[in-house]
Amino acid sequence: MRKRTRILLGLLGLALLAAFAVPYGLELVRSAQRPATPARDFVGVGQVTHLQRLWPTSRCRITLELVQWSSLGSGFTLADLPQAGERYVMYADAPACGCLTPETSLNQAFRAVQSSEGRWYLELYRPAAACQEVTSHE
């Protein structure tokens, strides 16, 4: 009887682990994929309001308040043009994540690329001054 109970508890533990680990793993895989061909893109200036590191990858999830956009790629309609003052959630690679902080009030020039799934990926044109100072002393 005790052996059956231990086996049953072990199987229950494995089922719970799988129930939590599988969706998390799928989200990591999806967030790590970069679009092969962008659905849409735009160039703009914005301010980072929130940054969340995506463990165990070196990527991050960014909330960025758009100050203004300067050029648009194809695929935008009048109804879905990027709006100044709106906040957008974007994902970035390790180099950009290391240069971005919500604590500074610096505006960042960036290019945003939207994947066919609808996710926005951020690429920095010019790193923040604080990041340039850190990387130049290494």
Coordinates of C-alpha atoms in Angstrom, one line a residue:
M1 CA 0.0 0.0 0.0
R2 CA 2.8 2.4 0.9
K3 CA 4.6 1.6 -2.4
R4 CA 1.4 2.4 -4.4
T5 CA 1.0 5.7 -2.5
R6 CA 4.6 6.7 -3.2
I7 CA 4.2 5.9 -6.9
L8 CA 0.9 7.8 -7.1
L9 CA 2.4 10.8 -5.4
G10 CA 5.4 10.7 -7.7
L11 CA 3.2 10.6 -10.8
L12 CA 1.1 13.4 -9.4
G13 CA 4.2 15.5 -8.8
L14 CA 5.4 14.8 -12.4
A15 CA 2.1 15.7 -13.8
L16 CA 2.1 19.0 -11.9
L17 CA 5.6 19.8 -13.0
A18 CA 4.7 19.1 -16.6
A19 CA 1.6 21.2 -16.3
F20 CA 3.7 24.3 -15.3
A21 CA 6.9 23.6 -17.3
V22 CA 5.4 23.0 -20.7
P23 CA 3.5 26.3 -21.2
Y24 CA 6.5 28.2 -19.8
G25 CA 8.9 26.4 -22.2
L26 CA 6.6 27.1 -25.2
E27 CA 6.6 30.8 -24.3
L28 CA 10.4 30.9 -24.1
V29 CA 10.6 29.2 -27.5
R30 CA 8.1 31.6 -29.1
S31 CA 9.8 34.7 -27.6
A32 CA 13.2 33.5 -28.8
Q33 CA 12.1 33.3 -32.4
R34 CA 12.9 36.3 -34.6
P35 CA 10.8 37.0 -37.7
A36 CA 12.4 35.8 -40.9
T37 CA 10.4 38.4 -43.0
P38 CA 8.9 41.3 -41.1
A39 CA 5.2 41.9 -41.4
R40 CA 5.6 45.6 -40.6
D41 CA 8.3 47.9 -39.3
F42 CA 8.8 51.5 -38.2
V43 CA 11.5 53.8 -36.9
G44 CA 10.9 56.0 -34.0
V45 CA 12.0 57.5 -30.7
G46 CA 10.6 56.3 -27.4
Q47 CA 11.2 56.0 -23.6
V48 CA 11.5 52.7 -21.8
T49 CA 8.9 52.5 -19.0
H50 CA 9.4 48.9 -17.9
L51 CA 11.9 46.1 -18.6
Q52 CA 11.6 42.5 -17.7
R53 CA 14.4 40.0 -18.2
L54 CA 13.2 36.7 -19.7
W55 CA 15.0 34.0 -17.8
P56 CA 16.9 31.8 -18.8
T57 CA 17.4 33.5 -22.1
S58 CA 19.3 36.8 -22.4
R59 CA 16.4 38.5 -24.0
C60 CA 14.0 41.0 -22.4
R61 CA 10.5 42.2 -22.7
I62 CA 10.2 46.0 -22.9
T63 CA 7.3 48.4 -22.4
L64 CA 8.1 51.5 -24.4
E65 CA 6.2 54.8 -24.6
L66 CA 6.4 56.2 -28.2
V67 CA 7.5 59.8 -28.4
Q68 CA 7.3 59.9 -32.2
W69 CA 7.8 57.8 -35.3
S70 CA 9.9 59.0 -38.2
S71 CA 9.3 56.4 -40.9
L72 CA 6.9 53.6 -41.6
G73 CA 7.4 50.4 -43.6
S74 CA 4.6 49.0 -45.7
G75 CA 1.6 47.3 -44.3
F76 CA 0.2 50.0 -42.0
T77 CA -3.3 51.2 -42.4
L78 CA -4.5 54.6 -41.1
A79 CA -6.3 52.9 -38.2
D80 CA -3.2 51.1 -36.9
L81 CA -0.5 53.8 -37.2
P82 CA 1.8 54.0 -34.2
Q83 CA 0.6 56.7 -31.9
A84 CA 2.8 59.1 -29.8
G85 CA 2.1 58.7 -26.1
E86 CA 1.0 55.1 -26.5
R87 CA 2.8 52.2 -24.8
Y88 CA 4.0 49.3 -26.8
V89 CA 5.3 45.9 -25.6
M90 CA 8.4 44.8 -27.5
Y91 CA 11.1 42.1 -27.2
A92 CA 14.8 42.7 -27.5
D93 CA 18.1 40.8 -27.7
A94 CA 20.9 40.8 -25.1
P95 CA 22.8 43.8 -26.4
A96 CA 19.7 46.1 -26.4
C97 CA 18.6 44.7 -23.0
G98 CA 21.9 45.6 -21.5
C99 CA 21.6 49.2 -22.7
L100 CA 18.0 49.9 -21.7
T101 CA 16.8 51.0 -18.3
P102 CA 13.5 52.4 -17.3
E103 CA 15.2 54.5 -14.5
T104 CA 16.7 57.0 -17.0
S105 CA 14.6 59.6 -18.9
L106 CA 16.6 59.2 -22.0
N107 CA 14.7 58.8 -25.3
Q108 CA 16.0 55.9 -27.5
A109 CA 16.1 55.9 -31.3
F110 CA 14.9 52.4 -32.4
R111 CA 13.5 50.3 -35.2
A112 CA 10.6 48.1 -34.4
V113 CA 9.9 45.0 -36.5
Q114 CA 6.6 43.2 -36.2
S115 CA 6.6 39.4 -36.8
S116 CA 3.8 37.7 -38.7
E117 CA 2.5 36.5 -35.3
G118 CA 2.1 40.1 -34.2
R119 CA 5.0 40.5 -31.8
W120 CA 7.2 43.6 -31.9
Y121 CA 11.0 43.3 -31.8
L122 CA 13.1 46.3 -30.9
E123 CA 16.5 47.1 -32.5
L124 CA 18.5 50.1 -31.1
Y125 CA 20.0 52.5 -33.5
R126 CA 22.2 54.3 -31.0
P127 CA 22.8 52.9 -27.5
A128 CA 22.0 55.1 -24.5
A129 CA 24.9 57.4 -23.2
A130 CA 25.2 55.3 -20.0
C131 CA 25.6 52.1 -22.0
Q132 CA 28.2 53.7 -24.2
E133 CA 30.2 54.8 -21.2
V134 CA 30.1 51.3 -19.7
T135 CA 31.1 49.5 -22.9
S136 CA 33.9 52.0 -23.7
H137 CA 35.7 51.3 -20.4
E138 CA 35.8 47.5 -20.8

